[in-house]
Backbone as a printed PyTorch tensor [residue, N CA C, xyz], in Angstrom:
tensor([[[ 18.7760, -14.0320,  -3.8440],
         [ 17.6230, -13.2410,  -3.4400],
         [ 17.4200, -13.3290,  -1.9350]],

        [[ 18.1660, -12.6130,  -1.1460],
         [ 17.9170, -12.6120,   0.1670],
         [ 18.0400, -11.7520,   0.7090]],

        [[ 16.1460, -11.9390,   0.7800],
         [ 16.0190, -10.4510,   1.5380],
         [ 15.3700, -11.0180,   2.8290]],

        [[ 14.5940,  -9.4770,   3.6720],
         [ 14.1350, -10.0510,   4.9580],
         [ 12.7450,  -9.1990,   4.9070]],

        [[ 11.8370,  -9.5580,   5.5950],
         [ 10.4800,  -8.6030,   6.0940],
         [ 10.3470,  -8.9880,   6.9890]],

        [[ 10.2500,  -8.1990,   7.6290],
         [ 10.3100,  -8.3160,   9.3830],
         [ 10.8440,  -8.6540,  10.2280]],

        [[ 11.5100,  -9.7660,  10.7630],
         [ 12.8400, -10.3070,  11.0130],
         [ 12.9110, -12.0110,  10.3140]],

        [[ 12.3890, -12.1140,   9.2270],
         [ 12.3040, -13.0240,   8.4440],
         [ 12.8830, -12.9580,   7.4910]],

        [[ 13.9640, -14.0010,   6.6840],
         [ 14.2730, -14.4490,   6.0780],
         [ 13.0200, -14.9670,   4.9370]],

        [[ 13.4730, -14.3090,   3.4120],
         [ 12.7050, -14.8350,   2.5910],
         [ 13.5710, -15.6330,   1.7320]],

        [[ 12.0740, -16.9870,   1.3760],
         [ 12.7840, -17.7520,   0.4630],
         [ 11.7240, -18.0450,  -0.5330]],

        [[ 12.5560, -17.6350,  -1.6000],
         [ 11.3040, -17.8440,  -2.8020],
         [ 11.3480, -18.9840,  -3.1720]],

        [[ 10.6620, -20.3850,  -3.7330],
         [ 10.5090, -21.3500,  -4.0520],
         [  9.3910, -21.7210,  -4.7910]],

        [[  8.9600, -20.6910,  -6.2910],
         [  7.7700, -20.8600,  -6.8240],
         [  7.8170, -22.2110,  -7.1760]],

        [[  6.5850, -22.4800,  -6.6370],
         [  6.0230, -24.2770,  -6.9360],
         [  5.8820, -24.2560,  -8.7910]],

        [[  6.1280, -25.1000,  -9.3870],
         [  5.5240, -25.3660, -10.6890],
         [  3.7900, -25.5390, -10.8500]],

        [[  3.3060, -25.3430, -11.9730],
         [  1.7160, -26.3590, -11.7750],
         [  1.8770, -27.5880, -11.7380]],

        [[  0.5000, -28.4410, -10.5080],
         [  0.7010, -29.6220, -10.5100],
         [ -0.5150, -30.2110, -10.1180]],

        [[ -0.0730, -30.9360,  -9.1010],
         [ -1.8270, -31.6320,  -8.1750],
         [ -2.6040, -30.1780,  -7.5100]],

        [[ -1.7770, -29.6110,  -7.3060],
         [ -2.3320, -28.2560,  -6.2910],
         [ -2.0100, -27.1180,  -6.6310]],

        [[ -1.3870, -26.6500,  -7.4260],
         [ -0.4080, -25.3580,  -7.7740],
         [ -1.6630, -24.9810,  -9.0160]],

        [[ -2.7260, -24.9530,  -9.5140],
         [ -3.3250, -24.3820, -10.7280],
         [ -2.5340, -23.8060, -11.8680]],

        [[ -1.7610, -23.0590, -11.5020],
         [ -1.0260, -22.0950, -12.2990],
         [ -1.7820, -21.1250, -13.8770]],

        [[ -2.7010, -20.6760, -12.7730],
         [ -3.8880, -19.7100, -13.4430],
         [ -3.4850, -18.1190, -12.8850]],

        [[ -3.5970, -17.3380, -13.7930],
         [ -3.5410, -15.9670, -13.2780],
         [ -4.5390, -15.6600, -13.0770]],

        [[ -4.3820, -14.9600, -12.4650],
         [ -5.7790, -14.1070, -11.2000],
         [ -5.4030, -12.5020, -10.7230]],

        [[ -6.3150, -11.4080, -10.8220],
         [ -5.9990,  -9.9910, -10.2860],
         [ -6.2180, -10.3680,  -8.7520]],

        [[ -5.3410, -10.2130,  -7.6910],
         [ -5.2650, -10.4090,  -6.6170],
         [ -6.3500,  -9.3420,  -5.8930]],

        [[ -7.5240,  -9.1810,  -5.0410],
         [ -8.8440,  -8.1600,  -4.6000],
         [ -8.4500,  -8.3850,  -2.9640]],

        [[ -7.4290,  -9.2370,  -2.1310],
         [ -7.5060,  -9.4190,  -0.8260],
         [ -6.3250, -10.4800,  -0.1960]],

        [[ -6.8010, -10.6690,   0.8510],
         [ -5.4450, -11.4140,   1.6540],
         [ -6.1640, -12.1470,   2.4650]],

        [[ -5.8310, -13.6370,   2.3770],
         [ -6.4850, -14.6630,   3.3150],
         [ -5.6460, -14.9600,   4.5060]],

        [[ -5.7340, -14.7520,   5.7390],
         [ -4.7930, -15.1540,   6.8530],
         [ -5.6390, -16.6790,   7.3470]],

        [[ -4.7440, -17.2670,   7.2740],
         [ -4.8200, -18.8310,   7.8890],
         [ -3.6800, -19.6220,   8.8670]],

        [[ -3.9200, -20.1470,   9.7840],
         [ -2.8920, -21.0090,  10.4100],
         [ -2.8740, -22.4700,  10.4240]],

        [[ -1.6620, -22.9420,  10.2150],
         [ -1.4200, -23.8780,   9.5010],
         [ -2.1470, -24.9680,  10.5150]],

        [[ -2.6220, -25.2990,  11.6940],
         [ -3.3150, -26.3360,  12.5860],
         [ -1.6170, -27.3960,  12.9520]],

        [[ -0.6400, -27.1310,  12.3270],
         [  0.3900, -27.9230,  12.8180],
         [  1.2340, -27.6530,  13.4690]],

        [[  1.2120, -27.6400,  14.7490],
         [  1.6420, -27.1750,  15.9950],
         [  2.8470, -27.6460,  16.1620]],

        [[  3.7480, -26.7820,  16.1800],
         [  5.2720, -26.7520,  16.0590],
         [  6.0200, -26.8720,  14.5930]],

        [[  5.2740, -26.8920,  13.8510],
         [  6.2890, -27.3260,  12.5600],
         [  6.5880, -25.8980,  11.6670]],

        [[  7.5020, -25.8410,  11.3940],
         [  8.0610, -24.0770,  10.7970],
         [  7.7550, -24.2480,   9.3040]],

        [[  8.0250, -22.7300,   8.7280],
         [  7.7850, -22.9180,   7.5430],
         [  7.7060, -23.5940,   6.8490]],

        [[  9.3750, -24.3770,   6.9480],
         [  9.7960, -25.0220,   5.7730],
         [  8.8700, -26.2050,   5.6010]],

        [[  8.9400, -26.7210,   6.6900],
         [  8.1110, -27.8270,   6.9550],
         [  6.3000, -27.9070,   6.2390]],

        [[  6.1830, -27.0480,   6.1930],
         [  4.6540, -26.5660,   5.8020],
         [  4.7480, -26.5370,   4.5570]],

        [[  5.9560, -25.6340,   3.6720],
         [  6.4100, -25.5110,   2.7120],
         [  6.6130, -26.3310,   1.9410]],

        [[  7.3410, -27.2840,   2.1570],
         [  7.7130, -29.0050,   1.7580],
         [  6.5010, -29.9990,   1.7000]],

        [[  5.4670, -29.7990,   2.5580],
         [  4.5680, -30.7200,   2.7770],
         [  3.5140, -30.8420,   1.1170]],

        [[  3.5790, -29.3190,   0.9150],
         [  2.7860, -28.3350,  -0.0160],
         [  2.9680, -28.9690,  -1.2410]],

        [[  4.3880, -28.3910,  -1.1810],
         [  5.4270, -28.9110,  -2.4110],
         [  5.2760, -30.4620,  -2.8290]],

        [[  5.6040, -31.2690,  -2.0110],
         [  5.2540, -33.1210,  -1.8650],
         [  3.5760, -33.5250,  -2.4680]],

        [[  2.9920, -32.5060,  -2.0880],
         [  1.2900, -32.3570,  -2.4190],
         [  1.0910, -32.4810,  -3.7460]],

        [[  2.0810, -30.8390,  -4.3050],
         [  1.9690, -30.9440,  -5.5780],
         [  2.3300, -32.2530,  -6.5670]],

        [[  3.3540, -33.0850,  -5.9200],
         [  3.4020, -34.3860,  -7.1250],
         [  2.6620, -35.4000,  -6.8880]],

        [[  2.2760, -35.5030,  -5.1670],
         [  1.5020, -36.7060,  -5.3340],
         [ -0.0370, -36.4570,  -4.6940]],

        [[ -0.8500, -35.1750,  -5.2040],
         [ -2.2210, -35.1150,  -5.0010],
         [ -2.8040, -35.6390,  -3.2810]],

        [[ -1.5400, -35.6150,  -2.4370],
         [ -2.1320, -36.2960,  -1.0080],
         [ -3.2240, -35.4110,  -0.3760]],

        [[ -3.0290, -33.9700,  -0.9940],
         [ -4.0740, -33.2340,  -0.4180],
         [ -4.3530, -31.8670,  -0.8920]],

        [[ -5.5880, -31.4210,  -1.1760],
         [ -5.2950, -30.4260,  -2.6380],
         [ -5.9880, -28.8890,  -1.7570]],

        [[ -4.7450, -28.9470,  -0.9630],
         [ -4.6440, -27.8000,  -0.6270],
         [ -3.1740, -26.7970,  -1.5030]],

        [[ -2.9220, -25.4610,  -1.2040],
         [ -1.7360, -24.7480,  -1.5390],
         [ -2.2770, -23.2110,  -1.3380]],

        [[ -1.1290, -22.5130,  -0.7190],
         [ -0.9490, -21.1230,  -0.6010],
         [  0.2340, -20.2830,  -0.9810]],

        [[  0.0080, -19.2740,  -1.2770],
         [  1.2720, -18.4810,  -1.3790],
         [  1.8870, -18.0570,  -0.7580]],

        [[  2.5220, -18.1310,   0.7450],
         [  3.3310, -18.0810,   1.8470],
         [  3.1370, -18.6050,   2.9300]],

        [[  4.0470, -18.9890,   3.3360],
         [  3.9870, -19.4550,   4.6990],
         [  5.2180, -18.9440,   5.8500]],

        [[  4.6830, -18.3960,   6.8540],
         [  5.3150, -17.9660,   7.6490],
         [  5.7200, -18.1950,   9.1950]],

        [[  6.8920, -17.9190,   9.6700],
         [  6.8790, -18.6050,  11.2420],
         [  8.0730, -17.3870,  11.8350]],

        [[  8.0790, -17.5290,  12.8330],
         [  9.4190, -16.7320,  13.7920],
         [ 10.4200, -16.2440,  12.6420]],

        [[ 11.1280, -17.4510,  12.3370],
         [ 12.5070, -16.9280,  11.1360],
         [ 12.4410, -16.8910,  10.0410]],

        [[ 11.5760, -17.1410,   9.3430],
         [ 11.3040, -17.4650,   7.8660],
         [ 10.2870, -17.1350,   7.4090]],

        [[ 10.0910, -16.5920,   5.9220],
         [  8.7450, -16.9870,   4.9520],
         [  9.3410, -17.4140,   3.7290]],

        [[  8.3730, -18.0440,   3.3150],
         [  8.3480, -18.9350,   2.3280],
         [  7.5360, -18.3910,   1.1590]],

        [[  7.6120, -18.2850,   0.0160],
         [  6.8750, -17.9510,  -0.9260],
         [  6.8850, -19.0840,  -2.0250]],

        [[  5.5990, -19.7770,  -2.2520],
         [  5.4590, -20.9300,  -3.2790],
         [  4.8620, -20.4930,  -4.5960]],

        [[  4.4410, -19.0280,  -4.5440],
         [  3.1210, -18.6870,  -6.0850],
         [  3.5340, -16.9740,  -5.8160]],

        [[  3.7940, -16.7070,  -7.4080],
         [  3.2140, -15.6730,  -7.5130],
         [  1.6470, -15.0340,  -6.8500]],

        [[  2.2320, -13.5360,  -6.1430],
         [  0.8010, -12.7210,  -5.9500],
         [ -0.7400, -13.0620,  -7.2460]],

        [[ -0.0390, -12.8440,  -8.3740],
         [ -0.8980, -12.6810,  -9.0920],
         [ -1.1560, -14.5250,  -9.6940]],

        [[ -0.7620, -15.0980,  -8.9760],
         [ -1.3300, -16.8110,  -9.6330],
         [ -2.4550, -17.2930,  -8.3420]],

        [[ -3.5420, -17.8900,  -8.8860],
         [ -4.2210, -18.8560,  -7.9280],
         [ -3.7330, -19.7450,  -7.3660]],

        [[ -4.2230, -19.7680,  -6.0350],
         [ -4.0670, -21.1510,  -5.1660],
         [ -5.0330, -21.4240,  -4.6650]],

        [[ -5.1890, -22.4990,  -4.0920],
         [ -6.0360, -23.5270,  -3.1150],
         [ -6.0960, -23.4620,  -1.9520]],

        [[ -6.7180, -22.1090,  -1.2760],
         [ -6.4700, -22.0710,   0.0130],
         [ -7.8970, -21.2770,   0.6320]],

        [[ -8.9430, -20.6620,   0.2650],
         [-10.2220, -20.5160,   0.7460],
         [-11.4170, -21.0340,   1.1840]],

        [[-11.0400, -22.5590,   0.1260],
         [-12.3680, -23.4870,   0.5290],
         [-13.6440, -23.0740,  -0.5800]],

        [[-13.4130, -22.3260,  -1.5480],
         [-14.4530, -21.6090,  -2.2700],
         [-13.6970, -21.6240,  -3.7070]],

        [[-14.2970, -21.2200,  -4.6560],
         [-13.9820, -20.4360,  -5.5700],
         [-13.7080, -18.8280,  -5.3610]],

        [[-14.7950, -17.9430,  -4.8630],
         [-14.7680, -16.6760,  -4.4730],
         [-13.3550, -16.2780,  -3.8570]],

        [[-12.9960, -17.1790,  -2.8000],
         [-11.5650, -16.8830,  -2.1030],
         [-10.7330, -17.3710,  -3.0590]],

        [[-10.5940, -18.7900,  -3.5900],
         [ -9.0950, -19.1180,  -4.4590],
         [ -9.3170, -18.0850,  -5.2220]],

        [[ -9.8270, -17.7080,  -5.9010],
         [ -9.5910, -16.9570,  -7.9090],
         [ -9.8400, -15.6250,  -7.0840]],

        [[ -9.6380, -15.0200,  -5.9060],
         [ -9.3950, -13.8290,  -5.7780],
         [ -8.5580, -13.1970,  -4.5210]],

        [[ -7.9480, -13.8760,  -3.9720],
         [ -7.2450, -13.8660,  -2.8410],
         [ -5.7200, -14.6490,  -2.5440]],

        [[ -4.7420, -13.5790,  -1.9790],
         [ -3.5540, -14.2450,  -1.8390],
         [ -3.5530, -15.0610,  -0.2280]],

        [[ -3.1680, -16.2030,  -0.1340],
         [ -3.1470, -16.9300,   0.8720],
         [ -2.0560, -17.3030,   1.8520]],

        [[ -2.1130, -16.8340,   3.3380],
         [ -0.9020, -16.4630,   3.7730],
         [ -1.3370, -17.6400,   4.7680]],

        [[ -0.1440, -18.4990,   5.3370],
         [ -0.5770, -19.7030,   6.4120],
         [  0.7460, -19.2430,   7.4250]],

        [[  0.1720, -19.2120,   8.6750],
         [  1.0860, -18.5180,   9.8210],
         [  0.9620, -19.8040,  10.4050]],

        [[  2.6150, -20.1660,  11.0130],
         [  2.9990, -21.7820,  11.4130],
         [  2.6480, -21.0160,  13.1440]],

        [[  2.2270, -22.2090,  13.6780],
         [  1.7140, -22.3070,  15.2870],
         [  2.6070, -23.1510,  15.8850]],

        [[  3.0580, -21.9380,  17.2310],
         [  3.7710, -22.3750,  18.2980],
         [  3.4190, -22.3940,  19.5320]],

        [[  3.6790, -23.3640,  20.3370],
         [  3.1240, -23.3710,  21.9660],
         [  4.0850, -22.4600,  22.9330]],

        [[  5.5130, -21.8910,  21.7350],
         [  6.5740, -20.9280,  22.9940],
         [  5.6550, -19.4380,  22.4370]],

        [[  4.7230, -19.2730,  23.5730],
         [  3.9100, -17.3500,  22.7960],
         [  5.0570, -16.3270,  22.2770]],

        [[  6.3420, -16.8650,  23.3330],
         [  7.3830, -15.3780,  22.2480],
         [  7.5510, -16.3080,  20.7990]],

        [[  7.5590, -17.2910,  20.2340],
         [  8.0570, -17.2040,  19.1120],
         [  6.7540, -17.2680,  18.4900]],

        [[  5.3770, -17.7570,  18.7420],
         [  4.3190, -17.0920,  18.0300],
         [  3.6060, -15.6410,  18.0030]],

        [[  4.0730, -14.8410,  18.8020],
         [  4.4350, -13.7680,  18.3700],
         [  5.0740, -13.3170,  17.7370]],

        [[  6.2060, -13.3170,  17.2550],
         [  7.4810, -13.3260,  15.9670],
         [  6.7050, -13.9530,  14.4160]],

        [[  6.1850, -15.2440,  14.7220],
         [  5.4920, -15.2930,  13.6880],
         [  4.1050, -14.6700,  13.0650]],

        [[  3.7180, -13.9670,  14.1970],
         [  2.2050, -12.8870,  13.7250],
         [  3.2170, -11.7800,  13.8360]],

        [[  4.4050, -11.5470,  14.3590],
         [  4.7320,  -9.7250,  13.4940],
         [  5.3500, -10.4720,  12.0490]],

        [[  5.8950, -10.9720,  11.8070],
         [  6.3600, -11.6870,  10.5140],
         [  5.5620, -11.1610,   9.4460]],

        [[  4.0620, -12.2970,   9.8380],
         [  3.0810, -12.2610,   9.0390],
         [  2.2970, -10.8220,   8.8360]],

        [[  2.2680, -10.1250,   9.8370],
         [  2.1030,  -8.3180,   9.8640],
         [  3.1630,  -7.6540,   8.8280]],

        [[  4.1790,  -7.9040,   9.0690],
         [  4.8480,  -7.4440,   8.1840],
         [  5.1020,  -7.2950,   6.6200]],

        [[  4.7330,  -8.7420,   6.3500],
         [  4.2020,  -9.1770,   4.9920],
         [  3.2810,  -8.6000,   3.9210]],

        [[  1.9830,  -8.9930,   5.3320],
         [  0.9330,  -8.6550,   4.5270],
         [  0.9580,  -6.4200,   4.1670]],

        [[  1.6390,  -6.1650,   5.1220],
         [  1.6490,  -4.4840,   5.5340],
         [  2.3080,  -4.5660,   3.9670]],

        [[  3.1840,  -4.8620,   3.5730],
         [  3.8350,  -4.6460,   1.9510],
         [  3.1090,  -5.2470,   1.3460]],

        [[  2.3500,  -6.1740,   1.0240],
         [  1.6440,  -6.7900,   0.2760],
         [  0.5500,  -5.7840,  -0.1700]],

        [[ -0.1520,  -5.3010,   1.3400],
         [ -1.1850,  -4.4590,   0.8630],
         [ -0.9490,  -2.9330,  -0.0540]],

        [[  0.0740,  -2.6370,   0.7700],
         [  1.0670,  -1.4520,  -0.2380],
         [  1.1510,  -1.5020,  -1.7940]],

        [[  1.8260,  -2.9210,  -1.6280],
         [  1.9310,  -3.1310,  -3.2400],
         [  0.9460,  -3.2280,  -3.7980]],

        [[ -0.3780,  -3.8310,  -3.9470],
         [ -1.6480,  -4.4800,  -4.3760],
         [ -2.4400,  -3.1180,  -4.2470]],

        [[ -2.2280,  -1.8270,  -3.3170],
         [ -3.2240,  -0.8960,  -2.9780],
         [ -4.2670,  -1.4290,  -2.1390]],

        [[ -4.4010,  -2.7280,  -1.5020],
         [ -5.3770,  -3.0150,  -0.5400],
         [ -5.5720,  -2.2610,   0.2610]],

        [[ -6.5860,  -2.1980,   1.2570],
         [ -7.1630,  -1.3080,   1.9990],
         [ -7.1670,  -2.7390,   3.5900]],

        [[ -7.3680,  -2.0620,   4.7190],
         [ -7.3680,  -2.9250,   5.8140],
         [ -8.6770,  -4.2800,   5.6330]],

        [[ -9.7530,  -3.5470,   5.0840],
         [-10.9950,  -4.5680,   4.5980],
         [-10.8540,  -5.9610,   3.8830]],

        [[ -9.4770,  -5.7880,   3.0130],
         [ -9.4190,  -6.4020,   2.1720],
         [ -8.6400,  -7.4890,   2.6720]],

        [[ -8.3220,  -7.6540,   4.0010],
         [ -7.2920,  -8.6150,   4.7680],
         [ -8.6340,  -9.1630,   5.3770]],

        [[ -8.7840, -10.7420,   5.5150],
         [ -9.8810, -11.4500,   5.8020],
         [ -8.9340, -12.5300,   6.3050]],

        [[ -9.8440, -13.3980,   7.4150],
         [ -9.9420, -14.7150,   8.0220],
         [-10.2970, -15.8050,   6.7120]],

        [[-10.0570, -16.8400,   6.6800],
         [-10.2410, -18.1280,   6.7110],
         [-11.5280, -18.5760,   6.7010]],

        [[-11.8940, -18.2370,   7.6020],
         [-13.0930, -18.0260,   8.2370],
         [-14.4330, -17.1610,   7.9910]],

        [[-13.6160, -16.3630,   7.1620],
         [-14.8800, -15.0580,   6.3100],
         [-14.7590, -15.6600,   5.2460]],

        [[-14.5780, -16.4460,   4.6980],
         [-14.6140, -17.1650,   3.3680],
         [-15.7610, -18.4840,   3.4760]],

        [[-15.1620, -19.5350,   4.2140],
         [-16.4600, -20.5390,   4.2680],
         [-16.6150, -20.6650,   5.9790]],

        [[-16.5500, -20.0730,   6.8360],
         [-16.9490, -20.3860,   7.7420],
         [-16.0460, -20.9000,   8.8640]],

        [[-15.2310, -21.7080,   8.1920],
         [-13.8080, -22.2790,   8.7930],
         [-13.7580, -21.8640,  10.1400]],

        [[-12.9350, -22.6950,  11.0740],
         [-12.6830, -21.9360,  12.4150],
         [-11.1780, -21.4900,  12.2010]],

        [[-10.5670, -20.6920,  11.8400],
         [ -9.2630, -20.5730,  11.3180],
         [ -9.1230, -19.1210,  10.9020]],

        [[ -8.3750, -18.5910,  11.2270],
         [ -6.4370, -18.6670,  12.0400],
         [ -7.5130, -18.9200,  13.3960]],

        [[ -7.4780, -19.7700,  13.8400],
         [ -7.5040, -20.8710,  14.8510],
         [ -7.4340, -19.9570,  16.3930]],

        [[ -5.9080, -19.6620,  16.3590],
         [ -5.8890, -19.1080,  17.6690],
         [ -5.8530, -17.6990,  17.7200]],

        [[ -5.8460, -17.0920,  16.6640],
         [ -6.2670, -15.7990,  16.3890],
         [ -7.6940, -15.5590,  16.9400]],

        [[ -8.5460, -16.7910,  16.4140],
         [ -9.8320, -15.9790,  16.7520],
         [-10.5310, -16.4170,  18.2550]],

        [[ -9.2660, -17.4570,  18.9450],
         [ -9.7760, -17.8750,  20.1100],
         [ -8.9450, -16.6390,  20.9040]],

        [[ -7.6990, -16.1280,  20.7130],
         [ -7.4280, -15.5350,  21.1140],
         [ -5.8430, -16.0660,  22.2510]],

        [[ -5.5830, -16.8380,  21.8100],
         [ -4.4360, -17.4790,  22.5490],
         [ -3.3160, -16.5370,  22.6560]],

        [[ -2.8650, -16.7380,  24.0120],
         [ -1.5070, -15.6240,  24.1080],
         [ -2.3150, -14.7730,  23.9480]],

        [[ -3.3790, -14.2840,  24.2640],
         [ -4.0000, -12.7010,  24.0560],
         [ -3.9000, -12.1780,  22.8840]],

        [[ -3.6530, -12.7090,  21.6860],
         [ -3.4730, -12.4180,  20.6750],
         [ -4.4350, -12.4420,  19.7440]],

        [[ -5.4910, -11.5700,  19.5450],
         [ -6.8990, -11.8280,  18.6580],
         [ -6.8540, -11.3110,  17.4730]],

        [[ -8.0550, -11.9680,  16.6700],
         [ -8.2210, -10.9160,  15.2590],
         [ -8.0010,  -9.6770,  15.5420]],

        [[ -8.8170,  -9.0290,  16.0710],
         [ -8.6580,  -7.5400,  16.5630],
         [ -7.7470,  -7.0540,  16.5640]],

        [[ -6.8210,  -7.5400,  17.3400],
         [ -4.9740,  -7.1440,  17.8150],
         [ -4.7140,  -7.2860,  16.5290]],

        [[ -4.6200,  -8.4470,  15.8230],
         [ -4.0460,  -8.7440,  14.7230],
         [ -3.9830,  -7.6260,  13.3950]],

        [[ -4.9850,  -7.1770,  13.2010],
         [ -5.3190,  -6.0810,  12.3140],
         [ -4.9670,  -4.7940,  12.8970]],

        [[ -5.4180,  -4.6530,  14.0070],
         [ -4.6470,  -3.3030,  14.6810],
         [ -3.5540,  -2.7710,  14.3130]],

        [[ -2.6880,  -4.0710,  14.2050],
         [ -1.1230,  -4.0790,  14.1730],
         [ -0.9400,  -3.6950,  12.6710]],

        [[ -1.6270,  -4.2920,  12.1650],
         [ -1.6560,  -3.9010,  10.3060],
         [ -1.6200,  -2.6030,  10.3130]],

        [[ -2.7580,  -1.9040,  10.4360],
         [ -3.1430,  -0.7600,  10.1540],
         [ -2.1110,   0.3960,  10.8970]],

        [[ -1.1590,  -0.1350,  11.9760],
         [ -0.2480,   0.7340,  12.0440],
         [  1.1630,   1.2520,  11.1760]],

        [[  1.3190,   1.9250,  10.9870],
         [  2.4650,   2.8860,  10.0210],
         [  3.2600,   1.8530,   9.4110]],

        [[  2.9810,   1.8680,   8.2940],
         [  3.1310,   0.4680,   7.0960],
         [  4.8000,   0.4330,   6.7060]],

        [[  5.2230,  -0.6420,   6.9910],
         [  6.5300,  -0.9100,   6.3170],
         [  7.0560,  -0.7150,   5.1030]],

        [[  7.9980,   0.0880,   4.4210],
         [  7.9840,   0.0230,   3.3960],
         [  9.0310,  -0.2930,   2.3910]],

        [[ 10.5260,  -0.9330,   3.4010],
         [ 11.5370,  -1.1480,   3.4950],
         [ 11.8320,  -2.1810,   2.2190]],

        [[ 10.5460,  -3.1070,   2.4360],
         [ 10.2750,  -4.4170,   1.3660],
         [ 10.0390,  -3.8160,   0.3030]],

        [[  9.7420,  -3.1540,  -0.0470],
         [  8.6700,  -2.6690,  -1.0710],
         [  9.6690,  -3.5220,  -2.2830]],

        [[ 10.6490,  -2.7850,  -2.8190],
         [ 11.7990,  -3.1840,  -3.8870],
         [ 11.6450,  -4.5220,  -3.7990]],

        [[ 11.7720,  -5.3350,  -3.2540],
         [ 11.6020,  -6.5530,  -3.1640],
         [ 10.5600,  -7.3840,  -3.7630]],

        [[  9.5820,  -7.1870,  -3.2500],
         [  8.0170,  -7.7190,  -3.4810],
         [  7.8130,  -7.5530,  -4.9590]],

        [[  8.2390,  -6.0180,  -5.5140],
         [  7.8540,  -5.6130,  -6.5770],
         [  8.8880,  -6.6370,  -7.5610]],

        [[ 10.1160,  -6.5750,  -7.2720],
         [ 11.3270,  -7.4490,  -8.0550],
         [ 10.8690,  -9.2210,  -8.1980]],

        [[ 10.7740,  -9.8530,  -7.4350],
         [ 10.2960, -10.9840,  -7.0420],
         [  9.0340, -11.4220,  -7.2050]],

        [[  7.8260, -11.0730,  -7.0670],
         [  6.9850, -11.5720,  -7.0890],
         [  5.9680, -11.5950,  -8.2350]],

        [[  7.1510, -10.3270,  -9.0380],
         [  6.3410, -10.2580, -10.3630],
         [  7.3740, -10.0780, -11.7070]],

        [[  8.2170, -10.6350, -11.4640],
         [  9.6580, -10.3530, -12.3400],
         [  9.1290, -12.0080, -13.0900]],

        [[  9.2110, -11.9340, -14.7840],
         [  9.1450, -13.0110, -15.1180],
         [  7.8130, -14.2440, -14.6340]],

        [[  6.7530, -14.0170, -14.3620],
         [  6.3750, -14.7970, -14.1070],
         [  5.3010, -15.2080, -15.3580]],

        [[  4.9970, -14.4650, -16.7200],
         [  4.5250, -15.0470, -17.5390],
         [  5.1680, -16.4660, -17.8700]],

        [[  6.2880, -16.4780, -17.5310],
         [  6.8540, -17.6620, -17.6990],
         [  6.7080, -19.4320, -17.0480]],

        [[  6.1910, -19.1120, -16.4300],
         [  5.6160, -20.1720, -15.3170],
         [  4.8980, -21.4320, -15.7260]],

        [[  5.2400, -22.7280, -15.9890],
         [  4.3840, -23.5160, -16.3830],
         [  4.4560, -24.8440, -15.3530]]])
């Protein structure tokens, strides 16, 4: 299964249920953008940490992608809950995307078109509307995606969504649809 969205490499790696993984179905209503606060560490790394979470409860967080410059990562089905709003309202209704933070601005840029790219098929697939893509931060308050909303590298919420709402990718589409929902009653 190797495909790409955006100039990313996808790697599917659905987590099992565990300390953090719920493995509850849920109708997906939105898209949570978050950044991971771990400055320099790439997907995988974020990915693995998640994964390690799930067996030994170190921290009961989890999302369904994580993204950076070369890679995304996918740990959950669209349509399964995760642990990533801080609420109920956000987990049991929102897919959770964590964009990895870099101090080189060209490769955190690569990782916000990445994550543009993503979510642009995501919303396609799901029928979301631009509204339905939210902060971290519109959920409980959070200061997060972090440098999104400070604006680092000139790069703001604002910009960020801008970029969404321009002429939607649709290259993924086959993909998303094959993968993210192929077999997943099966999931335990």
């Amino acid at each position: 299964n190797e495909s790409v969205i955006g100039s990313a490499k996808v790697i599917v790696d659905i987590l099992p249920g565990g300390k953090v993984i719920p493995n509850v179905k849920m109708n997906p209503t939105s898209i949570t953008v978050h950044q991971t606060g771990n400055v320099g560490a790439p997907a995988k790394n974020n990915h693995n940490y998640m994964k390690n979470c799930n067996r030994t409860g170190e921290r009961k967080a989890s999302w369904h992608f994580t993204v950076d410059d070369k890679e995304i990562y996918q740990a959950q089905s669209t349509n399964y809950r995760t642990w990533h709003a801080g609420n109920a309202a956000g987990n049991n209704t929102s897919i959770g995307i964590e964009i990895c933070m870099f101090e080189d601005s060209a490769r955190q840029k690569k990782a916000y078109d990445n994550a543009i790219a993503l979510i642009k098929v995501l919303m396609q697939f799901h029928g979301f509307s631009i509204n339905q893509v939210k902060r971290h931060k519109d959920w409980t308050g959070k200061h997060c995606p972090a440098w999104l909303i400070e604006g680092k590298f000139g790069y703001t919420w604002d910009w960020f969504k801008a970029e969404i709402v321009k002429k939607p990718n649709t290259s993924a589409l086959p993909y998303v649809v094959k993968v993210i929902y192929e077999g997943q009653d099966g999931l335990n």
